[in-house]
Tab-separated table of C-alpha atoms and ligand atoms in Angstrom:
chain	number	residue	atom	x	y	z
B	1	UNK	CA	0.000	0.000	0.000
B	2	UNK	CA	1.168	3.542	-0.640
B	3	UNK	CA	-0.091	6.914	0.511
B	4	UNK	CA	-2.838	7.361	3.077
B	5	UNK	CA	-5.308	4.499	3.457
B	6	UNK	CA	-8.721	4.219	5.070
B	7	UNK	CA	-9.468	0.601	6.013
B	8	UNK	CA	-12.982	-0.496	6.694
B	9	UNK	CA	-14.471	-3.381	8.514
B	10	UNK	CA	-17.243	-3.241	5.935
B	11	UNK	CA	-19.590	-5.701	7.639
B	12	UNK	CA	-19.487	-3.798	10.910
B	13	UNK	CA	-19.766	-0.471	9.130
B	14	UNK	CA	-22.904	-1.590	7.303
B	15	UNK	CA	-24.396	-3.123	10.436
B	16	UNK	CA	-23.983	0.268	12.100
B	17	UNK	CA	-25.634	2.034	9.158
B	18	UNK	CA	-28.563	-0.363	9.438
B	19	UNK	CA	-28.937	0.359	13.142
B	20	UNK	CA	-29.026	4.091	12.430
B	21	UNK	CA	-31.570	3.543	9.648
B	22	UNK	CA	-33.802	1.499	11.954
B	23	UNK	CA	-33.681	4.141	14.659
B	24	UNK	CA	-34.392	6.960	12.191
B	25	UNK	CA	-37.430	6.178	10.070
B	26	UNK	CA	-37.427	8.144	6.833
B	27	UNK	CA	-33.640	8.452	6.994
B	28	UNK	CA	-32.069	10.598	4.292
B	29	UNK	CA	-28.332	9.804	4.188
B	30	UNK	CA	-26.151	12.868	3.590
B	31	UNK	CA	-23.183	12.595	1.185
B	32	UNK	CA	-21.489	15.918	0.615
B	33	UNK	CA	-18.122	17.632	0.536
B	34	UNK	CA	-15.290	15.134	0.860
B	35	UNK	CA	-17.859	12.363	1.308
B	36	UNK	CA	-16.958	12.100	5.011
B	37	UNK	CA	-13.590	10.646	3.961
B	38	UNK	CA	-15.108	7.860	1.830
B	39	UNK	CA	-15.935	9.926	-1.237
B	40	UNK	CA	-19.356	10.813	-2.640
B	41	UNK	CA	-19.576	7.873	-4.999
B	42	UNK	CA	-18.862	5.322	-2.304
B	43	UNK	CA	-21.477	6.828	0.003
B	44	UNK	CA	-24.009	6.792	-2.833
B	45	UNK	CA	-23.346	3.055	-3.273
B	46	UNK	CA	-23.795	2.492	0.459
B	47	UNK	CA	-27.041	4.488	0.513
B	48	UNK	CA	-28.308	2.363	-2.353
B	49	UNK	CA	-27.407	-0.861	-0.503
B	50	UNK	CA	-29.064	0.489	2.623
B	51	UNK	CA	-32.287	0.852	0.676
B	52	UNK	CA	-32.626	4.635	1.076
B	53	UNK	CA	-35.110	6.215	-1.328
B	54	UNK	CA	-33.483	9.654	-1.133
B	55	UNK	CA	-29.888	10.839	-0.824
B	56	UNK	CA	-28.827	14.361	0.145
B	57	UNK	CA	-25.851	16.160	-1.400
B	58	UNK	CA	-24.604	19.608	-0.455
B	59	UNK	CA	-24.151	21.390	-3.761
B	60	UNK	CA	-25.608	21.201	-7.267
B	61	UNK	CA	-22.167	20.204	-8.582
B	62	UNK	CA	-22.223	17.087	-6.400
B	63	UNK	CA	-25.289	15.566	-8.061
B	64	UNK	CA	-23.251	14.212	-10.977
B	65	UNK	CA	-20.999	12.202	-8.636
B	66	UNK	CA	-23.903	10.236	-7.136
B	67	UNK	CA	-26.674	10.031	-9.716
B	68	UNK	CA	-25.374	6.998	-11.622
B	69	UNK	CA	-24.836	4.840	-8.542
B	70	UNK	CA	-27.832	5.948	-6.520
B	71	UNK	CA	-31.193	5.249	-8.134
B	72	UNK	CA	-33.539	7.317	-5.960
B	73	UNK	CA	-34.215	11.009	-5.495
B	74	UNK	CA	-31.392	13.431	-4.799
B	75	UNK	CA	-31.953	16.457	-2.590
B	76	UNK	CA	-29.558	19.408	-2.753
B	77	UNK	CA	-29.138	20.875	0.733
B	78	UNK	CA	-27.595	24.230	-0.064
B	79	UNK	CA	-30.363	26.607	-1.027
B	80	UNK	CA	-30.994	27.398	-4.672
B	81	UNK	CA	-29.813	30.730	-6.029
B	82	UNK	CA	-30.676	32.228	-9.412
B	83	UNK	CA	-27.073	32.925	-10.431
B	84	UNK	CA	-26.153	29.237	-10.879
B	85	UNK	CA	-27.129	27.961	-14.356
B	86	UNK	CA	-26.304	24.359	-13.390
B	87	UNK	CA	-28.723	24.575	-10.478
B	88	UNK	CA	-31.454	25.971	-12.729
B	89	UNK	CA	-31.031	22.992	-15.049
B	90	UNK	CA	-31.116	20.552	-12.131
B	91	UNK	CA	-34.311	22.163	-10.829
B	92	UNK	CA	-36.006	20.777	-13.966
B	93	UNK	CA	-34.688	17.257	-13.317
B	94	UNK	CA	-37.489	14.997	-12.036
B	95	UNK	CA	-35.078	13.108	-9.755
B	96	UNK	CA	-33.730	16.239	-8.070
B	97	UNK	CA	-35.261	18.096	-5.124
B	98	UNK	CA	-34.114	21.706	-4.732
B	99	UNK	CA	-33.981	23.538	-1.410
B	100	UNK	CA	-35.449	27.048	-1.498
B	101	UNK	CA	-34.758	29.536	1.287
B	102	UNK	CA	-36.113	32.846	-0.067
B	103	UNK	CA	-39.518	33.766	-1.463
B	104	UNK	CA	-37.923	35.590	-4.407
B	105	UNK	CA	-36.126	32.384	-5.419
B	106	UNK	CA	-39.353	30.405	-5.146
B	107	UNK	CA	-40.945	32.912	-7.487
B	108	UNK	CA	-38.184	32.464	-10.092
B	109	UNK	CA	-38.475	28.668	-9.841
B	110	UNK	CA	-42.243	28.938	-10.225
B	111	UNK	CA	-41.621	30.704	-13.533
B	112	UNK	CA	-39.374	27.859	-14.764
B	113	UNK	CA	-42.257	25.439	-14.913
B	114	UNK	CA	-44.966	25.110	-17.511
B	115	UNK	CA	-44.851	25.391	-21.297
B	116	UNK	CA	-41.679	25.999	-23.260
B	117	UNK	CA	-41.504	27.849	-26.588
B	118	UNK	CA	-40.936	24.532	-28.418
B	119	UNK	CA	-44.291	23.250	-27.193
B	120	UNK	CA	-42.937	20.822	-24.593
B	121	UNK	CA	-43.794	21.261	-20.966
B	122	UNK	CA	-41.322	21.266	-18.128
B	123	UNK	CA	-42.216	19.274	-15.032
B	124	UNK	CA	-42.755	21.409	-11.953
B	125	UNK	CA	-39.530	21.906	-9.988
B	126	UNK	CA	-39.577	19.707	-6.877
B	127	UNK	CA	-38.753	21.892	-3.898
B	128	UNK	CA	-38.270	21.845	-0.157
B	129	UNK	CA	-38.985	25.128	1.568
B	130	UNK	CA	-36.446	26.050	4.230
B	131	UNK	CA	-37.629	27.790	7.381
B	132	UNK	CA	-35.208	30.028	9.227
B	133	UNK	CA	-33.971	28.569	12.503
B	134	UNK	CA	-31.839	29.988	15.316
B	135	UNK	CA	-28.825	28.909	13.243
B	136	UNK	CA	-29.583	31.969	11.108
B	137	UNK	CA	-27.846	30.394	8.141
B	138	UNK	CA	-30.593	30.256	5.524
B	139	UNK	CA	-34.358	30.178	5.494
B	140	UNK	CA	-37.596	32.094	5.227
B	141	UNK	CA	-38.426	33.900	8.485
B	142	UNK	CA	-41.518	32.585	10.271
B	143	UNK	CA	-43.370	35.830	9.608
B	144	UNK	CA	-43.047	35.336	5.817
B	145	UNK	CA	-43.966	31.640	5.576
B	146	UNK	CA	-47.517	32.557	4.551
B	147	UNK	CA	-46.111	33.799	1.233
B	148	UNK	CA	-45.329	30.247	0.128
B	149	UNK	CA	-48.946	29.293	-0.474
B	150	UNK	CA	-49.422	31.839	-3.281
B	151	UNK	CA	-46.694	30.130	-5.353
B	152	UNK	CA	-47.522	26.550	-4.409
B	153	UNK	CA	-49.414	25.789	-7.616
B	154	UNK	CA	-46.341	26.421	-9.801
B	155	UNK	CA	-43.853	24.166	-8.011
B	156	UNK	CA	-44.081	20.679	-6.501
B	157	UNK	CA	-43.623	21.274	-2.781
B	158	UNK	CA	-42.126	18.150	-1.197
B	159	UNK	CA	-42.117	19.535	2.305
B	160	UNK	CA	-40.468	21.864	4.767
B	161	UNK	CA	-36.862	21.792	5.849
B	162	UNK	CA	-35.716	22.763	9.324
B	163	UNK	CA	-31.959	22.747	9.973
B	164	UNK	CA	-31.464	23.033	13.716
B	165	UNK	CA	-28.304	23.855	15.610
B	166	UNK	CA	-26.645	20.829	17.193
B	167	UNK	CA	-27.982	20.460	20.751
B	168	UNK	CA	-25.294	20.952	23.365
B	169	UNK	CA	-25.105	19.072	26.666
B	170	UNK	CA	-28.263	19.289	28.703
B	171	UNK	CA	-30.068	21.344	26.097
B	172	UNK	CA	-32.788	20.256	23.796
B	173	UNK	CA	-33.791	21.582	20.407
B	174	UNK	CA	-37.296	20.107	20.589
B	175	UNK	CA	-38.900	23.410	21.642
B	176	UNK	CA	-37.564	25.228	18.624
B	177	UNK	CA	-38.326	22.314	16.292
B	178	UNK	CA	-41.936	22.216	17.519
B	179	UNK	CA	-42.439	25.980	17.254
B	180	UNK	CA	-41.114	26.071	13.682
B	181	UNK	CA	-42.907	22.893	12.654
B	182	UNK	CA	-46.213	24.402	13.819
B	183	UNK	CA	-45.542	27.600	11.885
B	184	UNK	CA	-44.741	25.611	8.727
B	185	UNK	CA	-47.789	23.343	9.062
B	186	UNK	CA	-50.108	26.270	9.538
B	187	UNK	CA	-48.678	27.955	6.434
B	188	UNK	CA	-49.147	24.737	4.460
B	189	UNK	CA	-49.330	21.116	5.644
B	190	UNK	CA	-46.453	18.948	4.380
B	191	UNK	CA	-43.674	16.550	5.382
B	192	UNK	CA	-40.944	17.835	7.688
B	193	UNK	CA	-37.295	17.313	6.756
B	194	UNK	CA	-35.148	17.769	9.824
B	195	UNK	CA	-31.472	17.781	10.683
B	196	UNK	CA	-29.898	17.309	14.101
B	197	UNK	CA	-33.100	16.438	15.983
B	198	UNK	CA	-32.398	13.245	17.952
B	199	UNK	CA	-34.468	10.410	16.418
B	200	UNK	CA	-36.066	9.587	19.773
B	201	UNK	CA	-37.582	13.109	19.880
B	202	UNK	CA	-39.598	12.724	16.682
B	203	UNK	CA	-42.615	11.301	18.497
B	204	UNK	CA	-42.593	14.214	20.932
B	205	UNK	CA	-42.414	16.622	18.011
B	206	UNK	CA	-45.198	15.173	15.887
B	207	UNK	CA	-47.338	14.760	19.001
B	208	UNK	CA	-47.450	18.530	19.293
B	209	UNK	CA	-48.764	19.064	15.773
B	210	UNK	CA	-52.500	19.179	15.055
B	211	UNK	CA	-52.342	16.678	12.166
B	212	UNK	CA	-50.140	13.616	11.553
B	213	UNK	CA	-47.125	14.513	9.419
B	214	UNK	CA	-44.303	12.443	7.984
B	215	UNK	CA	-40.759	13.220	9.077
B	216	UNK	CA	-37.469	12.719	7.235
B	217	UNK	CA	-34.220	12.862	9.200
B	218	UNK	CA	-31.040	13.856	7.369
B	219	UNK	CA	-27.963	12.293	8.921
B	220	UNK	CA	-24.331	12.331	7.808
B	221	UNK	CA	-21.704	12.194	10.544
B	222	UNK	CA	-23.478	9.719	12.819
B	223	UNK	CA	-24.391	7.431	9.935
B	224	UNK	CA	-20.961	7.246	8.303
B	225	UNK	CA	-18.592	7.960	11.198
B	226	UNK	CA	-20.622	6.892	14.233
B	227	UNK	CA	-18.747	3.628	14.738
B	228	UNK	CA	-15.069	4.641	14.724
B	229	UNK	CA	-13.883	1.149	15.729
B	230	UNK	CA	-14.665	-0.180	12.263
B	231	UNK	CA	-12.417	2.432	10.621
B	232	UNK	CA	-8.651	2.642	10.610
B	233	UNK	CA	-6.446	5.200	8.878
B	234	UNK	CA	-2.809	4.569	8.092
B	235	UNK	CA	0.066	6.298	6.324
B	236	UNK	CA	3.045	4.731	4.585
B	237	UNK	CA	6.645	5.233	5.679
B	238	UNK	CA	8.496	6.611	2.656
B	239	UNK	CA	11.998	7.075	4.097
B	240	UNK	CA	13.904	6.806	7.365
B	241	UNK	CA	17.098	8.815	7.998
B	242	UNK	CA	19.483	8.470	10.953
B	243	UNK	CA	20.078	11.976	12.340
B	244	UNK	CA	22.198	13.639	15.036
B	245	UNK	CA	21.332	16.547	17.264
B	246	UNK	CA	22.191	19.790	15.493
B	247	UNK	CA	21.879	18.395	11.944
B	248	UNK	CA	19.725	20.489	9.667
B	249	UNK	CA	16.835	19.244	7.518
B	250	UNK	CA	13.661	20.253	5.752
B	251	UNK	CA	12.551	23.199	3.623
B	252	UNK	CA	13.363	25.506	6.490
B	253	UNK	CA	16.654	23.801	7.361
B	254	UNK	CA	15.703	23.582	10.998
B	255	UNK	CA	18.033	21.959	13.499
B	256	UNK	CA	17.303	18.427	14.619
B	257	UNK	CA	16.705	18.703	18.400
B	258	UNK	CA	18.130	15.312	19.433
B	259	UNK	CA	19.758	12.175	18.094
B	260	UNK	CA	17.352	9.771	16.480
B	261	UNK	CA	15.603	9.370	13.152
B	262	UNK	CA	13.833	11.605	10.738
B	263	UNK	CA	10.907	9.649	9.337
B	264	UNK	CA	9.270	10.747	6.091
B	265	UNK	CA	5.640	9.612	6.000
B	266	UNK	CA	2.981	9.907	3.340
B	267	UNK	CA	0.205	12.427	3.989
B	268	UNK	CA	0.306	16.195	3.962
B	269	UNK	CA	-1.827	19.270	3.569
B	270	UNK	CA	-3.473	17.780	0.456
B	271	UNK	CA	-4.800	14.996	2.694
B	272	UNK	CA	-6.024	17.464	5.299
B	273	UNK	CA	-3.118	16.719	7.632
B	274	UNK	CA	-1.876	19.566	9.780
B	275	UNK	CA	-4.972	21.654	9.248
B	276	UNK	CA	-5.974	21.555	12.899
B	277	UNK	CA	-4.464	23.284	15.877
B	278	UNK	CA	-1.639	21.237	17.373
B	279	UNK	CA	-3.169	18.676	19.676
B	280	UNK	CA	-0.800	19.226	22.558
B	281	UNK	CA	0.086	22.115	24.832
B	282	UNK	CA	-2.890	24.164	23.809
B	283	UNK	CA	-3.727	25.880	27.089
B	284	UNK	CA	-1.812	28.883	28.369
B	285	UNK	CA	-0.599	26.875	31.325
B	286	UNK	CA	0.615	24.041	29.142
B	287	UNK	CA	2.401	26.527	26.913
B	288	UNK	CA	4.093	28.077	29.916
B	289	UNK	CA	5.264	24.644	31.055
B	290	UNK	CA	6.551	23.852	27.571
B	291	UNK	CA	8.482	27.114	27.453
B	292	UNK	CA	9.941	26.607	30.901
B	293	UNK	CA	11.061	23.066	30.150
B	294	UNK	CA	12.397	24.002	26.713
B	295	UNK	CA	10.406	21.222	25.045
B	296	UNK	CA	9.904	20.756	21.335
B	297	UNK	CA	6.772	22.847	21.469
B	298	UNK	CA	8.738	25.771	22.864
B	299	UNK	CA	10.995	25.506	19.822
B	300	UNK	CA	7.953	25.847	17.578
B	301	UNK	CA	7.415	22.183	16.763
B	302	UNK	CA	3.921	20.709	16.663
B	303	UNK	CA	2.727	17.271	17.635
B	304	UNK	CA	1.693	15.366	14.517
B	305	UNK	CA	-1.146	12.872	13.986
B	306	UNK	CA	1.201	9.945	13.208
B	307	UNK	CA	1.876	7.206	15.734
B	308	UNK	CA	5.423	5.835	15.505
B	309	UNK	CA	6.577	3.122	17.913
B	310	UNK	CA	3.448	3.519	20.021
B	311	UNK	CA	3.335	7.314	20.439
B	312	UNK	CA	2.315	10.458	18.610
B	313	UNK	CA	5.485	12.192	17.399
B	314	UNK	CA	6.577	15.733	16.628
B	315	UNK	CA	6.734	17.259	13.175
B	316	UNK	CA	10.145	18.619	12.203
B	317	UNK	CA	8.286	21.303	10.248
B	318	UNK	CA	4.745	21.852	9.006
B	319	UNK	CA	3.478	19.073	6.710
B	320	UNK	CA	4.290	19.360	3.026
B	321	UNK	CA	1.627	18.852	0.386
B	322	UNK	CA	1.810	15.047	0.249
B	323	UNK	CA	4.335	14.018	2.872
B	324	UNK	CA	5.423	14.958	6.370
B	325	UNK	CA	8.747	14.981	8.238
B	326	UNK	CA	8.471	13.464	11.695
B	327	UNK	CA	11.076	13.247	14.475
B	328	UNK	CA	11.687	9.949	16.258
B	329	UNK	CA	14.111	10.201	19.189
B	330	UNK	CA	16.814	7.734	20.082
B	331	UNK	CA	15.566	4.831	22.164
B	332	UNK	CA	12.527	4.331	19.956
B	333	UNK	CA	12.395	1.587	17.342
B	334	UNK	CA	12.379	3.133	13.872
B	335	UNK	CA	9.924	1.839	11.268
B	336	UNK	CA	10.998	0.455	7.918
B	337	UNK	CA	10.322	1.940	4.527
B	338	UNK	CA	6.954	0.601	3.376
B	339	UNK	CA	5.549	0.099	6.876
B	340	UNK	CA	2.023	1.335	7.504
B	341	UNK	CA	1.682	3.475	10.598
B	342	UNK	CA	-1.496	4.770	12.269
B	343	UNK	CA	-2.452	8.346	11.437
B	344	UNK	CA	-5.275	10.209	13.153
B	345	UNK	CA	-7.471	11.935	10.596
B	346	UNK	CA	-10.583	14.015	10.999
B	347	UNK	CA	-12.570	12.338	8.261
B	348	UNK	CA	-14.820	15.319	7.555
B	349	UNK	CA	-11.761	17.214	6.297
B	350	UNK	CA	-9.510	14.391	5.089
B	351	UNK	CA	-8.807	13.157	1.607
B	352	UNK	CA	-7.361	9.644	1.596
B	353	UNK	CA	-5.610	8.005	-1.355
B	354	UNK	CA	-7.604	4.784	-1.075
B	355	UNK	CA	-10.433	3.170	0.791
B	356	UNK	CA	-9.814	-0.535	1.362
B	357	UNK	CA	-12.492	-3.016	2.359
B	358	UNK	CA	-10.438	-5.055	4.760
B	359	UNK	CA	-10.908	-5.212	8.504
B	360	UNK	CA	-8.334	-3.281	10.515
B	361	UNK	CA	-5.598	-5.723	11.595
R	401	PLP	C1	-24.527	18.661	6.317
R	401	PLP	C2	-25.952	18.698	6.654
R	401	PLP	C3	-26.500	17.653	7.393
R	401	PLP	C4	-25.690	16.495	7.910
R	401	PLP	O1	-25.029	16.906	9.063
R	401	PLP	P1	-24.259	15.859	9.980
R	401	PLP	O2	-23.924	16.647	11.191
R	401	PLP	O3	-23.049	15.415	9.219
R	401	PLP	O4	-25.193	14.730	10.258
R	401	PLP	C5	-27.862	17.691	7.659
R	401	PLP	N1	-28.626	18.716	7.223
R	401	PLP	C6	-28.120	19.742	6.506
R	401	PLP	C7	-29.039	20.813	6.035
R	401	PLP	C8	-26.764	19.767	6.202
R	401	PLP	O5	-26.280	20.776	5.475
């Protein structure tokens, strides 16, 4: 193996997905951005296997990556805007559901439907109407929801979308969900598409509405990354150099702080490595201790995500685009070229070179 690898215990991963699907009726899997480390196409295949009837992507440009492997409907989460010609085309696609977060955009979409000059008719754009939540990201304010009804005949309204903030410890977003759901239902009855409401709260939510309503839960992180034990990420050792204290190395020709080895490992900024704050010595107190003891951190080194001989090790210098230079002090056992070593990746920002369906060793 070369580069950075994501290994999957596929059976366990799929069993976890099935558990999430059973606990969240009407599940809409979310596959967007870097595909949560797996890639959009792979997630579309998984959603298909899982039996989902709808898959969510983030952007209009992501539809193409999933539409050939996923057979059902595709909802675009980012709200539609009139300045994107690709999105206007997709709004006419019978398999695509467009999210609309402003009345003026709904009006433009309403005008897309109907007869064309060549005599053919365009199917009504399928839309979800987004209500504004306390996130204040996108959405029609509660006071304007009434305006939707006037345009409802010219689009196919699939429901309402409510994107809640993630509940923090001890807090609950049910109150807000219920208040907004009521406002939406009184403007126009229709299914509710929710994000970040715990599945076990759905009953409490629908119980507070005057009429029965179907609920769809959009889930990404918990579905794909909720069982970390079935995932393992590794990097490949590309080179190992014996070094002495005071030697210089790297782009910046920094001094090697102690005798040992300089290990060159695959993975760099292009893989999303080194894009987080250093994981050690982050508090003021810890920094003071590091300075006082003259540790590597005091000299401007950062702890890297690679585990070599059982421990996280320090970067010599910031990661390069596709490889990193890591210090291994004397006393440790150096790896060999070609060895795979564990690397900690945040999979929502990582780009791996390959996903391998083989259980972690
Ligand atoms: C990204 C996104 C989700 C999925 O969020 P996770 O935290 O990954 O489950 C759900 N809803 C909307 C509107 C999103 O943009």
